[in-house]
Structures are given as structure tokens and as C-alpha cells.
Amino acid sequence: MKHKFLLRVLGVFSTLALLIVALPLSPVSAAASITLYPNSGPAGSLVNFSIATDLTSGTAWILFNGVQLTSATVNGGNASGSFTVPTTVTRGTYTVSTHGLESVASATFTVTPSITLASATGYVGDSVAVTGSGFAPSTTVNFYLSGSTTAFAHLNSSSTGTVSGTITIPPAKQGVLSITANDSGTPGTAPVNFTINPKITLSTDNPGVGDSITVTGSGFYEGIIQISVDSGTAANAGVSVGSNGSFSTTFTIPALTRGIHTLTANDAWNKSAQATFDIAQKISVTPTSGTVGTSITVKGSGFNTTGSVTLTYFGQSVTVALTSGTFTTTFVIPGVQAGVYTLSATDGSVIATTTLTVTTNITMSPTNNASTPGSVGQEITLTGSGLKANDTVLVTFDSAQLTITPSPIVDSNGGFSLIFKIPTTTAGPHTITVISGTTSKTFTFFVEGTAPATPAPLTPEMGLKAKQPVVFDWEDVTDPSGVTYVLEIATDENFATILYQIKDLTDSTYTMTEAQKLESVSSDSPYWWRVKAVDGAGNASAYTGAGSFTVGFSLDLPAWATYVLIGIGGLLLLALGFWLGRRNADY
């Protein structure tokens, strides 16, 4: 037994020894690591790397998310170099790994979005080109001022996470703005700086003396604004810069000589901006266009300080006195055809011109609306001015041309006047179009929709027997557009079976014709009748209450037939008397 146990133990150890010998020996891999400097940044940025390995020599290839970028030579167990993050990657974390060493080393690199401005300085309202990368693909990228949660601009990223476009610099005080962009991910871009400079604009760069111009500024510090012209004393404009660095105020141009002048705006911190304007001989008209009869105001400046100017318009000239080189006068546009007319003013040494546009004008009287409509048959007056002389004038009502006598023609002064009446139509809005040459104008005319009163029935009276031919009569109804009547005769009170419906009756009475003769009926099954009024616009009143009537029996026989019936009746009476006499005799 003892020998058997020893043999078993020996067998087990022998087997284990054989298994250990049979196992393949795996070589020990050399350890490696890679470090990135920095380990996050935008697409396109430069990243430094260092590799540590147990190998004394060799080549390490650098892969970014599996794509080979560059290589580094191992020397004494170390390698280093740099690579550029691909510009087509979007935000997120990527693996940077080595290839070519006996072991793989890897590290992570986080791609963050970034933006670049084409200009680093400018003014509020500037359109600045911006490019960016590393954003989420195909999404909205919002732009913010530092400290604000409200976006002031938006761009869309491409499928590779890049953006390209322009953003408008929002209102802000003078100084350095920090602008960031975000696609709703974390983090947003690092801020980029844009320096705001003060700026002013004038509502006109060619004002006249005494004109009020609007001065608008942006990019200033908070505080009171002062305005000065040339080297003159600054005047408080009576307006303060808002928290966004902007202001707007009006300024009256003082008495200045002809030429270029500089307007300066200063804030409380003595930050200023300038704009120039030109004072020259000048006339202006207000309004710059109008129709015949419009009152026009003419202003002039930059002329001789004393004396007068000769103002010429529409072939006539007038003399206007000058005050400190300025003048103001008015006139009314006379009857002329439409067009652009030149006005001129001269003081004998200089001349200024401007233009006045005379436009066509077509009016309708009276006009109305849905609340105060008109009626069919109402008289309408159309007048026009500024048209081409001798052109015909056409008028359509709902696209149908109206016949107007005599046919209207534009007179030599470009005007016309005509009268017509609203034709028969339905209630509601209708289109009136006036056409003369290439000019047309459309008006809307509302026709009233009020139904006329319900007629009061007169005869036949309720329940009475009517004579043939039956005569129907009812009280008159009036309406500005005129009235017609509809008469209905039926065999039942509900008018389910209508015998006659007679329309467009202009009189408040109707006598049935021979062809419409009614059959005799008893009071148990009378006829029923009703009537309603309809005005010229098609508005209908309610029907009168249903009235019943009967028609008695009547024979319309020739004379000979009547005599025959009388004779037959006499014979029958004679026979009856004879029979009664015989019967009594038998008793």
C-alpha cells in the first residue's frame, strides 16, 4: 500500500513537470506611455507629446482617433514631437495612441470649439467675418458677449463642425468686448476680444442752416453728451449715454458759411467721435412729391446773408427775401401732368436746384366702409389729376365696364371729373377700378345688406272667398336702392307645394292671368299666399304671414247652353209636379 501511494505522488509531480515544460514562454513586453501638452484645445491647434518606453531605439507613429498623423524617433527610451489636431473634428474626446512600439501607449485629447474674428477693432453695427471649428455638426452656434446669457448673433455649423459667416457687433460701451460662441455644449469657446471705438452718424451730411439733424452715437461711456461744431463752444445736448453706450439727440445747425464743417460729440470721459457735413447753397422741398393742390414748403440756405433770391417753379418766378443766407416760402402745385419738375433759386452769384415729383391722383366721393355702407343707385363722383392729357378714362365695377355718357377724357391740365351710379348688385364689398393710360386705381365700395321692411298684406283677406281673377294687394315698401316683390301661392300653409312663384314685381299688387286661374276650393282646403320685398342689392325681407283664401264655383257657359239648362230644369220641375199629382190622386 505504501509503495502504491509513493508511486501515485511521483506520477503527479512528473505530470506537472511535463506540463510546465510544454507551456510556451511569452516574451515580456516593453512598457510605454504618452503624455500630451496640452490635453485639450480647438481643432487645428498644435499639441506637443512625449513618449517614455523601455526600448532604447525605434520609431513611434502617432495616431489621432486611429488616423496616423506623424512619427517620432525613440532615443534612449524617450521620444517627443508635436502634431496638429485635424481641423475636421468636432467637439468631444479623442484617443491619441502610438503605433510601432512593442506596446501601445495612449492618452485622451478633448477637442473644444474655437472662433477667430477677421478684425479685432471697429464700431457698433460693424459686420465682422468670423470662422470657427470644433462645434457639434449641423447645429446652431450662438454668440454672446461675456457675462450675457442672451445671444446677439447666430450661425449654423457645417457637417464637420466648422462655422463661417459674419456677425454684427451689438451695442456696447467703449472698450474691449469679450465674445464667446457655444453650440449648447460644454465648454463654449475661449473668449476673443473686439475693441469698440466711439462713432457718430448724422441723419444728413448736407443740411441747411437752421435744420434740425439727428446725431446718433455708439461706443461711448455713460454720462452727458456735448456737441460742438468746428472749434465752437461745446453745448450740452441734453441727452445721456445709455448703459449700452448709445445715444441719439437732435442738433440745430447754426448760421454757418458755405463749406465743410466738423461736428464733434464728447462724452463725460472726454472720449469723442467726429462726423462732417457740407453747408452749400441748397434748396429743399417738403414734401418731395405730391399731387395737384398739395402745399409745398421750400427752404434755402447757403446764399448771400442779405438780399433776396429768385425762386422759379412750374414756369413762374417769385422773389423771396433772405435772412442770414436762408429763406422759407410755400406754394401750391398747380394743375399739371405727372412728372419730375425742377425748382431753382439764385441770389445772383450762386444757384441751387432741386426736384419736385408730381404724382397722379384719383379720388372717389363719397367713400364708405362696412360700418357705413352705401346703396345701389347711389351717385359716385370720381376725380383725377396728374394724368396724361386727352387720355380716355374707363371705369369698371367688379370688372364689368360701366357706360358713362359723355365718355370722360383727361383735360389739358391732366385732370378729369365724372359721375356714375352704383349698378344693381349684391350686398357687400365691390371693386371700382379707374383706368387712364398706364394709371389705375382701385376702390372698395360697400353695398348695404339691410333687408327692406316686410310688406303688410291687404287682399285677399284671411279666410275670405276671392273672386276670379284673384287680385293680390299689399302695402308699398320703400328702399334707397329700389324694391321688387316676390309673390307665392301654395296649397298648404307651409308652402311645401307652391303653385306659383311670381318674381320681380315692381307694383304692390298683382292680378292673376287667365292661364293662372285657380280651381274652386272649399274652406277645408284653402289656398295660401304670402309676399316679400327685395331691394336693389338683393336683400330680401321676411315673407308676410301666410294668408288663406278660397275660390268659389263659377260656370262660364255660352248663352245657348245656359238656355238649354234652364229648359231642362223647367221640364224636370213639370215632371216632378205631374208625378206628385198622380200620387195624390191614387190616395
Coordinates of C-alpha atoms in Angstrom, one line a residue:
M1 CA 0.0 0.0 0.0
K2 CA 2.8 2.3 1.0
H3 CA 4.6 1.8 -2.3
K4 CA 1.5 2.4 -4.3
F5 CA 1.0 5.9 -2.6
L6 CA 4.6 6.9 -3.4
L7 CA 4.1 5.9 -6.9
R8 CA 1.0 8.0 -7.2
V9 CA 2.7 11.1 -5.8
L10 CA 5.6 10.6 -8.1
G11 CA 3.3 10.3 -11.1
V12 CA 1.5 13.6 -10.2
F13 CA 4.8 15.5 -9.9
S14 CA 6.0 14.1 -13.2
T15 CA 2.9 15.2 -15.0
L16 CA 3.2 18.7 -13.6
A17 CA 6.8 18.9 -14.7
L18 CA 5.9 17.9 -18.2
L19 CA 3.1 20.5 -18.4
I20 CA 5.4 23.3 -17.2
V21 CA 8.0 22.3 -19.9
A22 CA 5.2 22.2 -22.6
L23 CA 3.9 25.7 -21.9
P24 CA 5.2 28.3 -24.4
L25 CA 7.2 31.1 -22.9
S26 CA 5.7 34.7 -23.9
P27 CA 8.3 37.4 -24.2
V28 CA 8.0 40.3 -21.7
S29 CA 6.7 43.5 -23.5
A30 CA 8.5 46.7 -23.0
A31 CA 6.3 49.3 -21.2
A32 CA 5.4 52.6 -22.9
S33 CA 3.4 55.8 -22.1
I34 CA 2.5 59.0 -23.9
T35 CA 1.9 62.5 -22.5
L36 CA 0.1 65.4 -24.3
Y37 CA 0.8 69.1 -23.8
P38 CA -2.0 70.4 -23.7
N39 CA -4.5 67.6 -23.5
S40 CA -7.4 69.8 -24.7
G41 CA -7.8 72.6 -27.3
P42 CA -9.5 73.5 -30.5
A43 CA -9.4 71.8 -33.9
G44 CA -6.2 72.9 -35.8
S45 CA -4.3 73.6 -32.6
L46 CA -0.7 72.4 -32.1
V47 CA -0.2 69.7 -29.4
N48 CA 3.2 68.6 -28.1
F49 CA 3.8 65.0 -27.0
S50 CA 6.4 63.0 -25.1
I51 CA 6.8 59.2 -25.1
A52 CA 8.5 57.1 -22.5
T53 CA 9.4 53.4 -23.3
D54 CA 11.7 50.6 -22.2
L55 CA 13.1 50.4 -25.7
T56 CA 16.3 52.2 -26.4
S57 CA 15.5 52.8 -30.1
G58 CA 12.7 52.6 -32.7
T59 CA 10.1 54.6 -34.4
A60 CA 6.7 55.6 -32.8
W61 CA 3.9 56.6 -35.0
I62 CA 1.3 58.9 -33.6
L63 CA -2.4 58.1 -34.4
F64 CA -5.3 60.6 -33.7
N65 CA -8.5 58.6 -33.3
G66 CA -6.9 55.9 -35.5
V67 CA -5.6 58.2 -38.2
Q68 CA -1.8 58.4 -38.5
L69 CA -0.5 62.0 -38.1
T70 CA 3.2 61.9 -37.5
S71 CA 6.1 59.9 -36.1
A72 CA 8.9 60.3 -33.5
T73 CA 12.2 58.5 -33.1
V74 CA 12.9 56.7 -29.8
N75 CA 16.3 57.6 -28.4
G76 CA 17.4 56.2 -25.1
G77 CA 13.8 55.3 -24.2
N78 CA 12.3 58.6 -25.0
A79 CA 10.7 60.3 -28.0
S80 CA 8.9 63.7 -28.4
G81 CA 7.4 65.8 -31.1
S82 CA 4.2 67.7 -32.0
F83 CA 1.1 67.3 -34.2
T84 CA -1.7 69.4 -35.4
V85 CA -5.3 68.5 -34.3
P86 CA -7.3 67.8 -37.5
T87 CA -9.5 70.7 -38.5
T88 CA -12.4 68.5 -39.4
V89 CA -13.0 67.0 -36.0
T90 CA -16.0 68.2 -33.9
R91 CA -16.2 68.7 -30.1
G92 CA -15.5 65.6 -28.0
T93 CA -12.8 63.4 -26.5
Y94 CA -10.5 61.5 -28.9
T95 CA -7.7 58.9 -28.4
V96 CA -4.1 59.7 -29.3
S97 CA -2.1 56.5 -29.5
T98 CA 1.3 55.1 -30.6
H99 CA 2.0 52.5 -33.2
G100 CA 5.2 50.7 -34.0
L101 CA 6.4 50.1 -30.5
E102 CA 6.1 46.6 -28.8
S103 CA 3.4 48.0 -26.7
V104 CA 0.6 50.6 -27.4
A105 CA 0.6 53.9 -25.4
S106 CA -2.5 56.1 -25.5
A107 CA -3.9 59.3 -24.0
T108 CA -7.0 61.3 -24.5
F109 CA -7.4 64.8 -26.1
T110 CA -10.5 66.9 -25.7
V111 CA -11.5 69.0 -28.8
T112 CA -13.1 72.3 -27.7
P113 CA -14.7 74.8 -30.1
S114 CA -13.0 78.0 -31.1
I115 CA -13.6 81.1 -33.1
T116 CA -11.5 83.7 -34.9
L117 CA -12.6 87.3 -35.8
A118 CA -11.3 88.8 -39.0
S119 CA -11.0 92.2 -37.3
A120 CA -10.1 93.0 -33.7
T121 CA -11.4 96.5 -33.6
G122 CA -14.3 98.6 -35.0
Y123 CA -17.6 100.1 -34.2
V124 CA -21.1 99.0 -33.0
G125 CA -23.0 97.7 -36.0
D126 CA -20.0 96.5 -37.9
S127 CA -20.3 93.2 -39.8
V128 CA -17.3 91.2 -38.8
A129 CA -16.2 88.0 -40.5
V130 CA -15.9 85.0 -38.2
T131 CA -14.6 81.5 -38.6
G132 CA -14.7 78.6 -36.2
S133 CA -14.2 74.9 -35.7
G134 CA -14.8 72.1 -33.3
F135 CA -18.5 72.6 -32.9
A136 CA -21.2 69.9 -32.9
P137 CA -22.0 69.2 -36.6
S138 CA -25.1 70.8 -38.3
T139 CA -26.3 72.8 -35.3
T140 CA -26.9 76.4 -34.3
V141 CA -23.9 78.3 -32.9
N142 CA -24.8 81.2 -30.7
F143 CA -22.6 84.2 -30.0
Y144 CA -22.5 86.0 -26.6
L145 CA -20.9 89.0 -25.0
S146 CA -19.0 88.0 -21.9
G147 CA -21.3 87.9 -18.9
S148 CA -24.5 87.8 -21.0
T149 CA -26.8 84.8 -21.4
T150 CA -28.6 86.3 -24.4
A151 CA -27.2 85.6 -27.8
F152 CA -26.6 88.5 -30.1
A153 CA -25.9 86.5 -33.3
H154 CA -26.4 83.0 -34.7
L155 CA -24.6 80.9 -37.3
N156 CA -25.0 77.3 -38.4
S157 CA -22.2 74.8 -38.2
S158 CA -21.3 72.5 -41.1
S159 CA -21.4 68.7 -41.1
T160 CA -17.7 68.9 -39.9
G161 CA -18.4 71.3 -37.1
T162 CA -17.0 74.4 -38.8
V163 CA -18.6 77.9 -39.0
S164 CA -18.1 80.7 -41.4
G165 CA -20.1 83.9 -41.7
T166 CA -20.5 87.4 -40.4
I167 CA -21.7 88.7 -37.0
T168 CA -23.0 92.2 -36.3
I169 CA -21.3 93.9 -33.3
P170 CA -24.1 94.7 -30.8
P171 CA -24.5 98.0 -28.9
A172 CA -21.8 98.3 -26.2
K173 CA -19.8 100.8 -24.3
Q174 CA -16.3 101.8 -25.5
G175 CA -13.6 99.3 -24.6
V176 CA -12.8 95.6 -25.1
L177 CA -15.6 93.2 -25.7
S178 CA -15.1 89.5 -24.9
I179 CA -17.1 87.4 -27.4
T180 CA -17.7 83.7 -27.0
A181 CA -19.6 81.1 -29.0
N182 CA -21.4 78.0 -28.0
D183 CA -23.5 75.2 -29.6
S184 CA -25.2 74.4 -26.3
G185 CA -22.4 72.0 -25.4
T186 CA -19.8 72.3 -22.7
P187 CA -17.5 74.1 -22.8
G188 CA -18.0 77.1 -25.0
T189 CA -15.2 78.7 -26.9
A190 CA -12.5 80.7 -25.3
P191 CA -13.3 84.4 -25.5
V192 CA -11.9 86.5 -28.3
N193 CA -11.5 90.3 -27.9
F194 CA -13.0 93.1 -30.0
T195 CA -12.3 96.7 -29.2
I196 CA -15.2 99.1 -29.6
N197 CA -14.4 102.7 -30.7
P198 CA -16.9 105.6 -30.4
K199 CA -18.7 106.6 -33.5
I200 CA -21.4 109.2 -34.5
T201 CA -23.6 109.4 -37.6
L202 CA -25.7 112.3 -38.8
S203 CA -29.2 112.0 -40.3
T204 CA -27.9 114.1 -43.2
D205 CA -24.5 115.1 -44.4
N206 CA -25.8 118.1 -46.3
P207 CA -28.0 120.1 -44.0
G208 CA -29.1 123.6 -44.4
V209 CA -28.7 126.4 -41.8
G210 CA -31.4 126.1 -39.2
D211 CA -32.2 122.4 -40.0
S212 CA -32.6 120.0 -37.1
I213 CA -30.4 116.9 -37.7
T214 CA -30.3 113.7 -35.6
V215 CA -26.9 112.8 -34.1
T216 CA -26.7 109.1 -33.3
G217 CA -23.7 107.7 -31.3
S218 CA -22.4 104.4 -30.2
G219 CA -19.4 103.1 -28.3
F220 CA -19.3 105.9 -25.7
Y221 CA -19.0 105.8 -21.9
E222 CA -22.1 106.6 -19.8
G223 CA -22.7 110.3 -19.0
I224 CA -23.8 113.5 -20.6
I225 CA -23.0 114.2 -24.3
Q226 CA -21.8 117.5 -25.5
I227 CA -22.0 118.7 -29.2
S228 CA -19.7 121.2 -30.9
V229 CA -19.2 122.4 -34.4
D230 CA -15.7 123.2 -35.7
S231 CA -13.9 125.0 -32.9
G232 CA -17.0 126.4 -31.4
T233 CA -18.0 126.1 -27.7
A234 CA -19.5 122.7 -26.8
A235 CA -23.2 122.7 -26.0
N236 CA -24.9 120.2 -23.7
A237 CA -27.1 118.1 -26.0
G238 CA -29.4 117.3 -23.1
V239 CA -29.0 113.6 -23.5
S240 CA -27.1 110.9 -21.6
V241 CA -25.4 107.9 -23.0
G242 CA -27.3 104.7 -22.1
S243 CA -25.9 101.6 -20.4
N244 CA -25.2 100.1 -23.9
G245 CA -23.0 103.1 -24.9
S246 CA -25.5 104.6 -27.3
F247 CA -27.3 107.9 -27.6
S248 CA -29.5 109.8 -30.0
T249 CA -30.2 113.6 -30.0
T250 CA -31.2 116.4 -32.3
F251 CA -29.0 119.3 -33.1
T252 CA -29.9 122.6 -34.9
I253 CA -27.4 123.7 -37.5
P254 CA -26.2 127.2 -36.6
A255 CA -25.5 130.0 -39.0
L256 CA -22.6 128.7 -41.0
T257 CA -20.8 129.7 -44.2
R258 CA -20.6 127.5 -47.2
G259 CA -18.2 124.6 -47.0
I260 CA -17.3 121.6 -44.9
H261 CA -17.8 121.6 -41.2
T262 CA -17.0 119.1 -38.4
L263 CA -19.4 118.1 -35.7
T264 CA -17.8 116.6 -32.6
A265 CA -19.5 114.6 -29.8
N266 CA -17.8 114.2 -26.4
D267 CA -18.8 112.0 -23.5
A268 CA -18.2 112.5 -19.8
W269 CA -14.8 110.8 -20.1
N270 CA -13.7 113.1 -22.9
K271 CA -14.0 110.3 -25.5
S272 CA -15.1 111.8 -28.8
A273 CA -16.1 111.0 -32.3
Q274 CA -16.5 113.3 -35.3
A275 CA -18.6 113.5 -38.5
T276 CA -18.5 116.1 -41.2
F277 CA -21.3 117.8 -43.1
D278 CA -21.4 120.2 -46.0
I279 CA -23.1 123.6 -45.9
A280 CA -23.6 124.8 -49.5
Q281 CA -26.2 126.8 -51.4
K282 CA -29.2 124.5 -51.2
I283 CA -32.9 124.4 -51.5
S284 CA -35.2 121.6 -50.4
V285 CA -38.9 120.9 -50.7
T286 CA -41.2 119.3 -48.2
P287 CA -42.8 117.0 -49.2
T288 CA -40.6 116.0 -52.1
S289 CA -43.7 114.7 -54.1
G290 CA -47.3 115.5 -54.2
T291 CA -50.5 115.7 -56.2
V292 CA -52.1 118.7 -57.8
G293 CA -53.2 121.0 -54.9
T294 CA -50.6 119.9 -52.5
S295 CA -48.9 122.7 -50.4
I296 CA -45.1 122.7 -50.8
T297 CA -42.7 124.3 -48.5
V298 CA -39.3 125.5 -50.0
K299 CA -36.3 126.1 -47.8
G300 CA -33.0 127.6 -48.8
S301 CA -29.6 128.1 -47.1
G302 CA -26.0 129.0 -48.0
F303 CA -27.0 132.1 -50.0
N304 CA -25.9 135.7 -49.5
T305 CA -26.5 136.8 -45.9
T306 CA -28.7 139.6 -47.1
G307 CA -30.8 140.5 -50.2
S308 CA -33.2 138.1 -51.9
V309 CA -33.3 135.0 -54.2
T310 CA -35.4 134.4 -57.3
L311 CA -37.3 131.2 -57.0
T312 CA -38.5 129.6 -60.2
Y313 CA -41.1 126.7 -60.3
F314 CA -43.6 125.5 -62.9
G315 CA -42.8 128.3 -65.3
Q316 CA -43.3 131.2 -62.8
S317 CA -40.8 133.2 -60.7
V318 CA -41.1 134.8 -57.4
T319 CA -38.7 136.9 -55.2
V320 CA -38.1 135.8 -51.7
A321 CA -36.2 137.8 -49.0
L322 CA -33.0 136.3 -47.4
T323 CA -32.3 136.2 -43.7
S324 CA -28.8 135.2 -42.7
G325 CA -28.5 133.4 -46.1
T326 CA -31.7 131.5 -45.6
F327 CA -35.3 131.7 -46.8
T328 CA -38.6 129.8 -46.5
T329 CA -41.7 130.1 -48.7
T330 CA -44.6 127.9 -49.8
F331 CA -46.7 127.4 -52.9
V332 CA -49.4 125.0 -54.2
I333 CA -48.8 122.6 -57.0
P334 CA -50.9 123.9 -60.0
G335 CA -52.8 121.8 -62.4
V336 CA -50.1 119.9 -64.3
Q337 CA -49.5 116.4 -65.6
A338 CA -47.5 114.0 -63.5
G339 CA -43.7 114.1 -63.8
V340 CA -40.5 115.4 -62.2
Y341 CA -40.2 119.2 -62.2
T342 CA -37.1 121.3 -61.4
L343 CA -37.1 124.2 -59.0
S344 CA -34.3 126.7 -58.8
A345 CA -33.2 129.5 -56.6
T346 CA -30.4 132.1 -57.3
D347 CA -29.1 135.1 -55.3
G348 CA -27.2 136.4 -58.4
S349 CA -23.9 134.7 -57.6
V350 CA -24.8 131.1 -56.9
I351 CA -27.7 128.9 -57.9
A352 CA -29.3 125.8 -56.2
T353 CA -31.8 123.4 -57.7
T354 CA -33.9 120.6 -56.5
T355 CA -36.7 118.5 -58.0
L356 CA -40.3 118.0 -57.1
T357 CA -42.3 115.0 -58.2
V358 CA -45.9 115.5 -59.2
T359 CA -47.9 112.2 -59.0
T360 CA -51.2 111.1 -60.3
N361 CA -54.2 111.2 -58.0
I362 CA -57.6 109.7 -58.4
T363 CA -60.2 110.1 -55.7
M364 CA -63.7 108.8 -55.1
S365 CA -66.5 110.6 -53.3
P366 CA -68.2 109.6 -51.2
T367 CA -66.2 106.7 -49.8
N368 CA -67.6 104.2 -47.3
N369 CA -66.8 101.1 -45.2
A370 CA -68.5 98.0 -43.9
S371 CA -69.9 100.1 -40.9
T372 CA -71.4 102.8 -43.1
P373 CA -72.2 101.2 -46.4
G374 CA -73.8 102.8 -49.5
S375 CA -76.7 101.6 -51.7
V376 CA -77.4 100.6 -55.2
G377 CA -78.2 103.6 -57.3
Q378 CA -76.1 105.9 -55.2
E379 CA -74.3 108.7 -57.1
I380 CA -70.5 108.5 -57.1
T381 CA -68.0 111.2 -58.2
L382 CA -64.6 110.3 -59.5
T383 CA -61.9 113.0 -60.0
G384 CA -58.3 112.7 -61.2
S385 CA -55.2 114.9 -61.6
G386 CA -51.7 114.5 -63.0
L387 CA -52.8 112.3 -65.8
K388 CA -51.8 112.4 -69.5
A389 CA -53.8 114.9 -71.4
N390 CA -56.5 113.6 -73.8
D391 CA -56.4 110.0 -72.4
T392 CA -59.7 108.3 -72.0
V393 CA -61.0 107.3 -68.6
L394 CA -62.5 103.8 -68.1
V395 CA -64.5 102.8 -65.0
T396 CA -65.2 99.1 -64.1
F397 CA -67.5 97.8 -61.4
D398 CA -66.5 94.3 -60.4
S399 CA -64.5 94.0 -63.7
A400 CA -67.5 95.0 -65.8
Q401 CA -67.0 98.2 -67.7
L402 CA -69.6 100.9 -67.0
T403 CA -71.1 103.1 -69.7
I404 CA -70.6 106.7 -68.8
T405 CA -72.1 109.4 -71.1
P406 CA -70.4 111.5 -72.3
S407 CA -67.2 109.4 -72.3
P408 CA -64.7 111.1 -69.9
I409 CA -61.5 112.5 -71.3
V410 CA -58.5 113.9 -69.4
D411 CA -58.2 117.6 -69.9
S412 CA -55.1 119.6 -71.0
N413 CA -54.1 120.1 -67.3
G414 CA -54.2 116.4 -66.6
G415 CA -57.5 116.3 -64.8
F416 CA -61.0 114.8 -65.1
S417 CA -64.2 114.5 -63.2
L418 CA -67.1 112.1 -63.8
I419 CA -70.3 110.9 -62.1
F420 CA -72.0 107.5 -62.2
K421 CA -74.5 105.5 -60.2
I422 CA -73.8 102.2 -58.4
P423 CA -75.4 99.5 -60.6
T424 CA -77.7 96.7 -59.4
T425 CA -75.6 94.3 -57.4
T426 CA -75.5 92.2 -54.2
A427 CA -74.8 93.4 -50.7
G428 CA -71.1 93.5 -49.5
P429 CA -67.8 94.8 -50.8
H430 CA -67.4 95.6 -54.5
T431 CA -64.4 96.8 -56.6
I432 CA -64.4 100.0 -58.5
T433 CA -61.4 100.5 -60.8
V434 CA -60.5 103.6 -62.7
I435 CA -58.1 103.3 -65.6
S436 CA -56.5 106.1 -67.6
G437 CA -53.5 105.3 -69.8
T438 CA -51.0 103.4 -67.6
T439 CA -52.5 104.7 -64.4
S440 CA -55.2 102.7 -62.5
K441 CA -56.6 102.9 -59.0
T442 CA -59.0 100.6 -57.2
F443 CA -61.6 101.5 -54.6
T444 CA -63.8 99.3 -52.5
F445 CA -67.4 100.2 -52.2
F446 CA -69.6 98.5 -49.6
V447 CA -73.3 98.0 -50.5
E448 CA -75.6 97.9 -47.6
G449 CA -77.0 94.5 -46.5
T450 CA -80.1 95.7 -44.6
A451 CA -83.3 94.0 -45.8
P452 CA -86.3 96.2 -46.6
A453 CA -89.4 96.1 -44.4
T454 CA -91.8 93.2 -44.7
P455 CA -94.9 94.2 -46.8
A456 CA -98.2 94.3 -45.0
P457 CA -100.8 92.0 -46.8
L458 CA -104.1 93.6 -47.7
T459 CA -106.2 91.3 -50.0
P460 CA -107.4 88.7 -50.3
E461 CA -108.2 88.8 -46.6
M462 CA -107.7 85.9 -44.3
G463 CA -110.3 83.1 -44.8
L464 CA -112.5 85.0 -47.3
K465 CA -113.6 83.9 -50.7
A466 CA -111.9 85.6 -53.6
K467 CA -113.4 86.3 -57.0
Q468 CA -111.8 85.2 -60.2
P469 CA -109.4 86.5 -61.4
V470 CA -107.9 86.8 -58.0
V471 CA -106.3 90.1 -57.2
F472 CA -103.5 90.3 -54.6
D473 CA -102.6 93.6 -52.9
W474 CA -100.2 94.6 -50.2
E475 CA -98.7 97.8 -48.8
D476 CA -95.8 99.6 -50.6
V477 CA -92.3 99.2 -49.2
T478 CA -89.5 101.7 -50.0
D479 CA -85.7 101.4 -50.1
P480 CA -82.9 103.8 -51.4
S481 CA -81.9 101.1 -53.9
G482 CA -85.5 100.4 -55.1
V483 CA -87.8 97.4 -54.3
T484 CA -89.3 94.5 -56.2
Y485 CA -91.7 91.8 -54.8
V486 CA -92.0 88.1 -54.8
L487 CA -95.5 86.6 -54.6
E488 CA -96.0 82.9 -53.7
I489 CA -99.3 80.9 -53.8
A490 CA -99.4 77.4 -52.4
T491 CA -101.9 74.7 -51.5
D492 CA -100.6 74.3 -47.9
E493 CA -99.8 76.7 -45.0
N494 CA -96.1 75.6 -45.0
F495 CA -95.7 76.3 -48.7
A496 CA -94.4 72.8 -49.4
T497 CA -96.4 72.7 -52.6
I498 CA -96.1 76.1 -54.4
L499 CA -98.4 76.6 -57.3
Y500 CA -97.0 79.9 -58.4
Q501 CA -93.9 82.0 -57.5
I502 CA -94.0 85.3 -59.3
K503 CA -90.8 87.4 -59.0
D504 CA -89.6 90.9 -59.9
L505 CA -93.0 92.6 -59.3
T506 CA -92.5 96.3 -59.3
D507 CA -96.1 97.2 -58.2
S508 CA -97.6 96.3 -54.8
T509 CA -100.5 94.5 -56.5
Y510 CA -100.9 91.5 -58.8
T511 CA -103.9 90.2 -60.8
M512 CA -103.7 86.6 -61.8
T513 CA -103.9 85.9 -65.5
E514 CA -106.4 83.6 -67.3
A515 CA -103.6 81.0 -67.5
Q516 CA -103.2 81.2 -63.7
K517 CA -106.9 80.7 -62.9
L518 CA -107.3 78.8 -59.7
E519 CA -109.7 76.0 -59.2
S520 CA -112.6 76.3 -56.8
V521 CA -111.8 75.0 -53.3
S522 CA -113.7 74.8 -50.0
S523 CA -112.7 76.3 -46.7
D524 CA -111.4 72.9 -45.7
S525 CA -108.6 73.1 -48.2
P526 CA -107.9 76.8 -49.0
Y527 CA -105.2 78.4 -50.9
W528 CA -102.4 80.2 -49.1
W529 CA -100.5 83.3 -50.2
R530 CA -97.5 85.4 -49.0
V531 CA -95.2 88.1 -50.3
K532 CA -91.8 89.5 -49.6
A533 CA -89.8 92.6 -50.7
V534 CA -86.4 92.5 -52.3
D535 CA -84.2 95.6 -52.6
G536 CA -81.7 96.5 -55.4
A537 CA -78.9 94.8 -53.6
G538 CA -80.7 91.5 -53.3
N539 CA -81.6 92.0 -49.6
A540 CA -84.9 90.3 -49.0
S541 CA -87.4 90.9 -46.2
A542 CA -89.1 88.1 -44.4
Y543 CA -92.3 86.8 -46.0
T544 CA -95.6 88.1 -44.8
G545 CA -97.5 85.7 -42.6
A546 CA -99.3 83.0 -44.7
G547 CA -102.9 84.1 -45.5
S548 CA -105.6 81.7 -46.6
F549 CA -108.4 82.2 -49.1
T550 CA -110.9 80.2 -51.1
V551 CA -112.2 80.4 -54.6
G552 CA -116.0 79.8 -55.3
F553 CA -117.6 77.7 -58.1
S554 CA -118.4 79.5 -61.3
L555 CA -119.5 78.5 -64.7
D556 CA -118.5 80.4 -67.7
L557 CA -121.0 78.9 -70.3
P558 CA -122.2 80.3 -73.7
A559 CA -125.8 81.8 -73.8
W560 CA -127.3 78.9 -75.7
A561 CA -126.0 76.4 -73.1
T562 CA -127.5 78.4 -70.3
Y563 CA -131.0 78.4 -72.1
V564 CA -130.8 74.7 -72.6
L565 CA -130.0 74.1 -68.9
I566 CA -132.9 76.4 -68.0
G567 CA -135.3 74.4 -70.2
I568 CA -134.2 71.1 -68.9
G569 CA -134.7 72.4 -65.4
G570 CA -138.3 73.5 -66.2
L571 CA -139.1 70.1 -67.7
L572 CA -137.8 68.4 -64.6
L573 CA -139.9 70.6 -62.4
L574 CA -143.0 69.9 -64.6
A575 CA -142.4 66.1 -64.5
L576 CA -142.0 66.3 -60.7
G577 CA -145.3 68.1 -60.3
F578 CA -147.1 65.6 -62.6
W579 CA -145.7 62.7 -60.6
L580 CA -146.7 64.2 -57.3
G581 CA -150.3 64.9 -58.7
R582 CA -150.7 61.3 -59.8
R583 CA -149.5 60.0 -56.4
N584 CA -152.1 62.1 -54.6
A585 CA -154.9 61.1 -56.9
D586 CA -154.3 57.4 -56.1
Y587 CA -154.9 58.1 -52.5

